[in-house]
CSV table of C-alpha atoms and ligand atoms in Angstrom, one decimal:
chain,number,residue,atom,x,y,z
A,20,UNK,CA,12.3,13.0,17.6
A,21,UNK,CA,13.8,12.6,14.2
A,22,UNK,CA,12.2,13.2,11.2
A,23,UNK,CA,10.9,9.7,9.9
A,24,UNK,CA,9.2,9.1,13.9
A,25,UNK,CA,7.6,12.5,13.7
A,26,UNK,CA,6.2,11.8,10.3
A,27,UNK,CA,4.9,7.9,11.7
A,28,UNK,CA,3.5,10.3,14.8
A,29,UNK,CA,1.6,12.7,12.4
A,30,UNK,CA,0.1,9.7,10.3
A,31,UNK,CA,-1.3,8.4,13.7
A,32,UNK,CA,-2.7,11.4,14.8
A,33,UNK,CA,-4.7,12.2,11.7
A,34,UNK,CA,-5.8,8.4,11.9
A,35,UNK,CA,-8.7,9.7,14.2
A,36,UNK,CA,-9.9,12.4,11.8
A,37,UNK,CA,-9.6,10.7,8.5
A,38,UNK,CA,-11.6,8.3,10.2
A,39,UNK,CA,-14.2,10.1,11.6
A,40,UNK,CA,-14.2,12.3,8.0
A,41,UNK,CA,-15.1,8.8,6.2
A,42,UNK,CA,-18.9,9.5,7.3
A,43,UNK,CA,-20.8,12.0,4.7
A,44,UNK,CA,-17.7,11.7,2.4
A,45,UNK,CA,-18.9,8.5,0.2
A,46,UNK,CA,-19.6,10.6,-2.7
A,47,UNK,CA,-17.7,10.5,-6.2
A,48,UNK,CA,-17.1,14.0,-7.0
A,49,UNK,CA,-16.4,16.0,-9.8
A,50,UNK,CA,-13.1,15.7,-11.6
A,51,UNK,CA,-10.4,12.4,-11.4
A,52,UNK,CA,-7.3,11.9,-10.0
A,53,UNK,CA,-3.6,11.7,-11.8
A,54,UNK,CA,-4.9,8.1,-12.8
A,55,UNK,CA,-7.6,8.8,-14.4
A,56,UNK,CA,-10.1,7.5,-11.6
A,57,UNK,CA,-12.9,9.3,-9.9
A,58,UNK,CA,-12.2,10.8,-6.4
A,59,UNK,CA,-14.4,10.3,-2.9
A,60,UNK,CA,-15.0,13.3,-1.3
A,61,UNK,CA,-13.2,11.2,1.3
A,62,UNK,CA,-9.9,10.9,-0.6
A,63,UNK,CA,-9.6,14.7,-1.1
A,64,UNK,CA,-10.6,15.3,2.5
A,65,UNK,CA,-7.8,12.9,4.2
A,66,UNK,CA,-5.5,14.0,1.5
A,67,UNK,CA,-6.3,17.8,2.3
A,68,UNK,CA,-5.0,16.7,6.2
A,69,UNK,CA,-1.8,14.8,5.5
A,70,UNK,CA,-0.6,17.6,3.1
A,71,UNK,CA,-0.7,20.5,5.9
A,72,UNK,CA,-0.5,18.1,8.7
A,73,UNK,CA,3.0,16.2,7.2
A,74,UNK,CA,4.6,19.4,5.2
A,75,UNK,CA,4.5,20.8,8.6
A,76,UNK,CA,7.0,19.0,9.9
A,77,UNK,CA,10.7,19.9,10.1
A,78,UNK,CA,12.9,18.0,7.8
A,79,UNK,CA,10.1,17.2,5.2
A,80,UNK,CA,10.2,19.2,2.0
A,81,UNK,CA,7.9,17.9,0.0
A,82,UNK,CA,4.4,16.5,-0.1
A,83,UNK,CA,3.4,14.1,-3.3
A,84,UNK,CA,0.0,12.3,-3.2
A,85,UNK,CA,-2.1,10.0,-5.9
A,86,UNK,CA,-4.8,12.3,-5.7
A,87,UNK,CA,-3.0,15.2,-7.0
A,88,UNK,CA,-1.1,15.9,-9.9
A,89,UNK,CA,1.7,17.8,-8.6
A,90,UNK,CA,4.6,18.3,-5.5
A,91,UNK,CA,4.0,20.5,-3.0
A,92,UNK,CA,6.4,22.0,-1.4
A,93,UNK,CA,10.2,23.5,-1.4
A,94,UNK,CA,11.9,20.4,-2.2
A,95,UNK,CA,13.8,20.5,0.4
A,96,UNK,CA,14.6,17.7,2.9
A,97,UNK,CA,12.8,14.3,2.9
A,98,UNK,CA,10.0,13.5,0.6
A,99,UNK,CA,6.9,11.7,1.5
A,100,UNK,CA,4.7,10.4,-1.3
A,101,UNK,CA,0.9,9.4,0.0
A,102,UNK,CA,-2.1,7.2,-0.8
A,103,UNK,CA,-4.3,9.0,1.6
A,104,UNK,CA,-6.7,6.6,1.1
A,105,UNK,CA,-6.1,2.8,-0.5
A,106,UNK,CA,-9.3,0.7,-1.1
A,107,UNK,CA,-11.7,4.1,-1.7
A,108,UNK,CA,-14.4,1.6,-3.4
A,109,UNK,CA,-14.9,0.2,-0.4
A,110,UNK,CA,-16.2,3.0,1.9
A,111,UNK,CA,-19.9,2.1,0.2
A,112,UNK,CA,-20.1,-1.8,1.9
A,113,UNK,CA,-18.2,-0.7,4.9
A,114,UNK,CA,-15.0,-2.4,4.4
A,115,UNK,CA,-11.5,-2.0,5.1
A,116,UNK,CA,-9.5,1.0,3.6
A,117,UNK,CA,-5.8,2.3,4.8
A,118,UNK,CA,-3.4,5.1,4.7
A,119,UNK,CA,0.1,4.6,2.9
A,120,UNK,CA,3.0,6.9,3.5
A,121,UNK,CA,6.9,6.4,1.8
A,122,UNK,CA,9.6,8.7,3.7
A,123,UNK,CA,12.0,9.1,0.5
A,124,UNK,CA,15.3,10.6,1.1
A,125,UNK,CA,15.4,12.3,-2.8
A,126,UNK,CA,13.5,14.1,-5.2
A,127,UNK,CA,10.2,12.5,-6.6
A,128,UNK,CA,9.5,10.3,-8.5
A,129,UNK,CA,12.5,8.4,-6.8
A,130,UNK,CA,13.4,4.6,-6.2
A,131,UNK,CA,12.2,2.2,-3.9
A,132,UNK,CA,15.7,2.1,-2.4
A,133,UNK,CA,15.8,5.6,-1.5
A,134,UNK,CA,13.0,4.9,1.1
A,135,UNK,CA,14.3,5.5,4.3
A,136,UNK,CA,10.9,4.6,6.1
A,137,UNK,CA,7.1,3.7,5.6
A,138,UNK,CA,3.7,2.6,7.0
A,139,UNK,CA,0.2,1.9,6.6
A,140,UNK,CA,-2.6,2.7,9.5
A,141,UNK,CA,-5.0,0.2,8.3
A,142,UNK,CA,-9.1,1.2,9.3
A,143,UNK,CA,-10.3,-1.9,10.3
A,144,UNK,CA,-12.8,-2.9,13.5
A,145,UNK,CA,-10.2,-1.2,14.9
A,146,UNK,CA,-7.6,1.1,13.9
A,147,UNK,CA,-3.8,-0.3,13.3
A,148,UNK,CA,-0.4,0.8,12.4
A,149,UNK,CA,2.7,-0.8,10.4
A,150,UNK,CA,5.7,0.9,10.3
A,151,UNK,CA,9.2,-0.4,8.7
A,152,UNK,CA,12.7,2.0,9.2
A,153,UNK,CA,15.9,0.3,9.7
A,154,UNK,CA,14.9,-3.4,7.8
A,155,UNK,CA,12.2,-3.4,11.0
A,156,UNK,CA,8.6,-3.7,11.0
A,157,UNK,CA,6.7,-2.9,13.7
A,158,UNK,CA,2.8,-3.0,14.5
A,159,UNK,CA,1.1,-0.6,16.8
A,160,UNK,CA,-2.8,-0.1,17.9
A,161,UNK,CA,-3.9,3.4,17.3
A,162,UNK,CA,-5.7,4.6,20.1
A,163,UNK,CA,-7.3,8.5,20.0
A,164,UNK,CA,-4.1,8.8,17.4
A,165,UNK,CA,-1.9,7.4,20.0
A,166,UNK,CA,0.2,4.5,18.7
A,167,UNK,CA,0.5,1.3,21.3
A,168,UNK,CA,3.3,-0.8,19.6
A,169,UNK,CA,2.0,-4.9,19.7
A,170,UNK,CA,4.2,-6.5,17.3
A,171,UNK,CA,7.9,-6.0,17.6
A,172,UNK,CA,10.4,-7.1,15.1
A,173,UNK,CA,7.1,-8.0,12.6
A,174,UNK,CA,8.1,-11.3,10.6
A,175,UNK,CA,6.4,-13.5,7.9
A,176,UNK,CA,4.8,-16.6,9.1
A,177,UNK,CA,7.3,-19.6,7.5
A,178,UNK,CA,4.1,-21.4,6.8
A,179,UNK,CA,2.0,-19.4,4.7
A,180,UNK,CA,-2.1,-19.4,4.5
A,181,UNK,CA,-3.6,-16.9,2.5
A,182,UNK,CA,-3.6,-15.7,-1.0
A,183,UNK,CA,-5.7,-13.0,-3.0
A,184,UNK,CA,-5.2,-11.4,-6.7
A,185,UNK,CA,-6.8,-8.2,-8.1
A,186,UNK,CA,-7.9,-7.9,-11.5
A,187,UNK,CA,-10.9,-9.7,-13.0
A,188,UNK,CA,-9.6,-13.2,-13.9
A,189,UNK,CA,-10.4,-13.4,-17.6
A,190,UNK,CA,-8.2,-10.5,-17.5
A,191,UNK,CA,-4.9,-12.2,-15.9
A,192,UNK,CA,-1.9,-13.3,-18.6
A,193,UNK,CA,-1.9,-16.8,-19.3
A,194,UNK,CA,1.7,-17.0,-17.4
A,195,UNK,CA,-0.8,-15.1,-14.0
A,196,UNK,CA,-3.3,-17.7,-14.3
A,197,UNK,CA,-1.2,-20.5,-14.5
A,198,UNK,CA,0.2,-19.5,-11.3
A,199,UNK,CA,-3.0,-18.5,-10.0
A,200,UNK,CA,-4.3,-22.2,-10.4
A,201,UNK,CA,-1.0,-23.4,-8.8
A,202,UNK,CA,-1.4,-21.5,-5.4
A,203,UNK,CA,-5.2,-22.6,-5.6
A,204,UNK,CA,-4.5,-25.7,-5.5
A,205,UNK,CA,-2.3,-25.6,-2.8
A,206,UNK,CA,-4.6,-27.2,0.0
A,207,UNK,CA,-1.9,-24.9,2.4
A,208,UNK,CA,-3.5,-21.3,1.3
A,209,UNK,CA,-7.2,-20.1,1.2
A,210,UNK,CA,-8.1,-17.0,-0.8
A,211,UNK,CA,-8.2,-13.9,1.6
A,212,UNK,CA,-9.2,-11.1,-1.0
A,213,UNK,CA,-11.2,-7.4,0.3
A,214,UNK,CA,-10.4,-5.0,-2.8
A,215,UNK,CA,-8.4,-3.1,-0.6
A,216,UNK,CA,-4.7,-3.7,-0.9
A,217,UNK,CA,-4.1,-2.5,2.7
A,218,UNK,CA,-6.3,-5.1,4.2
A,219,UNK,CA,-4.9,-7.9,2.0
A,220,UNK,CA,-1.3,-7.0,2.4
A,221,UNK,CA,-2.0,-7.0,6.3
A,222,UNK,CA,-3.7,-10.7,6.4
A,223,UNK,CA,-0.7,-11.6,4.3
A,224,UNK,CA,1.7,-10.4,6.9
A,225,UNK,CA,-0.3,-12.2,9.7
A,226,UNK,CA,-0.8,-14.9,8.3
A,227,UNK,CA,1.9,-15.6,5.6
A,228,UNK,CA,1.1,-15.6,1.9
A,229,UNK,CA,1.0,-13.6,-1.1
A,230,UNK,CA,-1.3,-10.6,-2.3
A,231,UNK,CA,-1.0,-9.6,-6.4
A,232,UNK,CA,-2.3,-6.8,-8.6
A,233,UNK,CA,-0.6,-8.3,-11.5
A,234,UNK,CA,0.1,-7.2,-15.3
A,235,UNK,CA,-3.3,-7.7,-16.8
A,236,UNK,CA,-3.9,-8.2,-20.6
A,237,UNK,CA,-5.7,-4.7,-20.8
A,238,UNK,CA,-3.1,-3.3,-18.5
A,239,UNK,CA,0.2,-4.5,-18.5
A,240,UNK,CA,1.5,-2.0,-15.8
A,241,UNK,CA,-1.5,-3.2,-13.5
A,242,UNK,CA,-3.5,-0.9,-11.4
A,243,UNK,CA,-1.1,-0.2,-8.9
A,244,UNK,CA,1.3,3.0,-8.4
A,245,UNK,CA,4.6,2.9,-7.8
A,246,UNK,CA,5.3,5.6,-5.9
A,247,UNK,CA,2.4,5.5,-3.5
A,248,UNK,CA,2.0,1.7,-3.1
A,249,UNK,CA,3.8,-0.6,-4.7
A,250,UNK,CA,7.4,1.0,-2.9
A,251,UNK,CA,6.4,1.2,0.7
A,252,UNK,CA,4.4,-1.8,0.8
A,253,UNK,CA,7.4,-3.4,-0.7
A,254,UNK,CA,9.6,-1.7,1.7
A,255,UNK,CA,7.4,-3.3,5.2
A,256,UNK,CA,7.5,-6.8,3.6
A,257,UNK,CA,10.8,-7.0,2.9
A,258,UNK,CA,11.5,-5.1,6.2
A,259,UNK,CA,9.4,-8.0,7.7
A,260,UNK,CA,11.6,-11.1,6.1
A,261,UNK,CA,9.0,-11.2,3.0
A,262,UNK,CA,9.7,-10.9,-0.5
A,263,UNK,CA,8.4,-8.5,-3.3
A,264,UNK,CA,8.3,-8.8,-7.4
A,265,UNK,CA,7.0,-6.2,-10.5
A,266,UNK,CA,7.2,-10.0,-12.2
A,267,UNK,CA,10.8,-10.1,-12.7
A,268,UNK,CA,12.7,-8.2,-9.7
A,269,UNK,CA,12.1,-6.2,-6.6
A,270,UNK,CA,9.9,-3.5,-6.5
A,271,UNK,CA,12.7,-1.2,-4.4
A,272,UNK,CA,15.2,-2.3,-8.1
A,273,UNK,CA,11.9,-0.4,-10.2
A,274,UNK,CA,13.0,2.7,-12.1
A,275,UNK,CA,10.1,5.3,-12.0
A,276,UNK,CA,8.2,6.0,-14.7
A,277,UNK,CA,7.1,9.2,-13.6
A,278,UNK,CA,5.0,10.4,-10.3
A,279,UNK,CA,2.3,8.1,-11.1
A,280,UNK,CA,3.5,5.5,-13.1
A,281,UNK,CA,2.1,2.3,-12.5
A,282,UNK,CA,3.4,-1.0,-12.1
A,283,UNK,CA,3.0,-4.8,-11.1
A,284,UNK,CA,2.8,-5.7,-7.3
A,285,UNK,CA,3.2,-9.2,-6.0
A,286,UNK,CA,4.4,-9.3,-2.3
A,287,UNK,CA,4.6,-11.9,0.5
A,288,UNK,CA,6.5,-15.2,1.4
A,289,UNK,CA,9.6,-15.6,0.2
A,290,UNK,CA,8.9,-19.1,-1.9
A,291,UNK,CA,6.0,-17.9,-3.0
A,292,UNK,CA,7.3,-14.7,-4.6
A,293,UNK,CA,9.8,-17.2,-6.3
A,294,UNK,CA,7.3,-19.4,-7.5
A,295,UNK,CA,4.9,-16.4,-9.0
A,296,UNK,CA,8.6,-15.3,-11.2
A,297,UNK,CA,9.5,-18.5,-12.0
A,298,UNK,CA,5.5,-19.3,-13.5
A,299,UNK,CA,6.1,-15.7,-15.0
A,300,UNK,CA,9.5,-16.6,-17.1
A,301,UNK,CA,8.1,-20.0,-18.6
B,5,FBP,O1,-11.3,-2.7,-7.6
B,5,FBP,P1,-10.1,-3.6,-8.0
B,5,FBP,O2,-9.8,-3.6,-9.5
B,5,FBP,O3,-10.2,-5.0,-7.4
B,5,FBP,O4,-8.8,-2.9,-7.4
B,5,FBP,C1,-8.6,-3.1,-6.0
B,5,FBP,C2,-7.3,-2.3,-5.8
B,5,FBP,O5,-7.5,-0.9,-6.1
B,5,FBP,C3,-7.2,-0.2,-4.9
B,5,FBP,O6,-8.4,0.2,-4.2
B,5,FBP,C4,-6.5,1.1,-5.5
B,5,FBP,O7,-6.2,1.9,-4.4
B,5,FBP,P2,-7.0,3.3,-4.3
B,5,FBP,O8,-8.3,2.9,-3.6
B,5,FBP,O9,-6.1,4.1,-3.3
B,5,FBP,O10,-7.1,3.9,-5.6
B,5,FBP,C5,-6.3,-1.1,-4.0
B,5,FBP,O11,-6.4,-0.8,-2.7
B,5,FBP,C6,-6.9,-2.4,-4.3
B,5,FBP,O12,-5.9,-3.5,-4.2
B,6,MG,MG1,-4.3,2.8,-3.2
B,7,MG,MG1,-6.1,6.0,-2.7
């Protein structure tokens, strides 16, 4: 099994456990992450697994994650930088929360386009699986840590129907919010928003549409990280026929700004994507 199956294998497996680990583990804890923001005991805990689990594996060489500050590893081989857990806030009310790996073929922090591979398991009513290699997205069921492939070929609906934007609206640039309206408007879409990017990003590739954590006046790198989000998620839409934007280009054309530099994610249907850069250069 090469190197980028064995590490979408490994994510699956541990699928089971982070799971289970979510009960007893909805406590902040001491201390914060890279970013600044406080950890679960849940975060630390399914971060804990991947490191061991994935820097076991042959051809990977080193382990980054949000949660943590540094690399582990030797540096040699592939890199694979984690969000072991996107959408922490909402373990309290019970809602959806995900895994996010990038398989980088270089040193981190690295560019989007040195991803050779990445995926989400997404923990919803049930647990599910995206994975993207070769400009291919594919969705599985992850039974016991077992993936059961149900979506071949993954592809953007052509008529989109959901739309949901991070950030607290009074917040959003004037250029954001005049988009925002437009897509609101839009008697085609109907907002879809959980606060977990995972969940969002996955109605928007059932469904069609677009999901944003855009530049916000208070933070005009937005919330999201490049390394551990903003690049693979860009890497499965696009894999999937979608588009993605930091505002102005691609998210894979981003130069890094360090391990946890942050950065502006819009992703989703093609036109849309266009719209939200066109409504962004007036
Ligand atoms: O709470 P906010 O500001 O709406 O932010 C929600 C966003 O923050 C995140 O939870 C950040 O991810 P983490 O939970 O991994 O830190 C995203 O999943 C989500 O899109
Ligand atoms: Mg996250
Ligand atoms: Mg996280």
């Amino acid at each position: 099994m090469d190197t980028i199956e064995s590490v979408f294998t490994t994510i699956a497996e541990t699928a089971p456990e982070i799971r289970e680990g979510l009960v007893g583990r909805r406590e902040y804890q001491e201390g914060e992450n890279p970013s600044g923001e406080e950890q679960l005991a849940a975060d630390v805990h399914a971060d804990q697994l991947l490191e061991e689990r994935l820097l076991a594996i042959d051809g990977v060489g080193s382990y980054a994650s949000e949660e943590r500050e540094e690399i582990v590893g030797d540096g040699s081989g592939l890199s694979v930088a984690v969000d072991p857990l996107d959408g922490s806030s909402n373990i309290k009310p019970n809602n959806t929360m995900g895994t996010i790996v990038g398989i980088y073929d270089a040193q981190l922090p690295a560019g989007g386009h040195d991803l050779i591979g990445a995926a989400y398991t997404l923990y919803g009513p049930i647990t599910t699986m995206m994975t993207a290699v070769d400009d291919t997205a594919t969705e599985s069921v992850v039974e016991d840590g077992e993936r059961h492939t149900v979506r071949e070929d993954v592809s953007l609906p052509d008529e989109p129907t959901v739309y949901g934007f991070g950030g607290r609206v009074p917040d959003w640039t004037d250029e954001f919010t005049d988009y925002a309206r437009e897509i609101e408007s839009d008697s085609s879409l109907k907002l879809r928003y959980g606060g977990a990017m995972i969940g969002d990003v996955n109605q928007v590739l059932t469904y069609g549409g677009v999901f944003a954590y855009p530049a916000l006046d208070s933070a005009s790198e937005g919330k999201l990280r490049l390394q551990f989000e903003g690049n693979p998620i860009a890497y499965i839409v696009e894999s999937a026929g979608g588009r993605s934007s930091d505002g102005n280009e691609s998210l894979l054309d981003v130069d890094p700004d360090g391990l946890h530099g942050r950065v502006p994610v819009h992703v989703g249907n093609e036109g849309l994507i266009d719209r939200l850069e066109a409504a962004l250069d007036d």
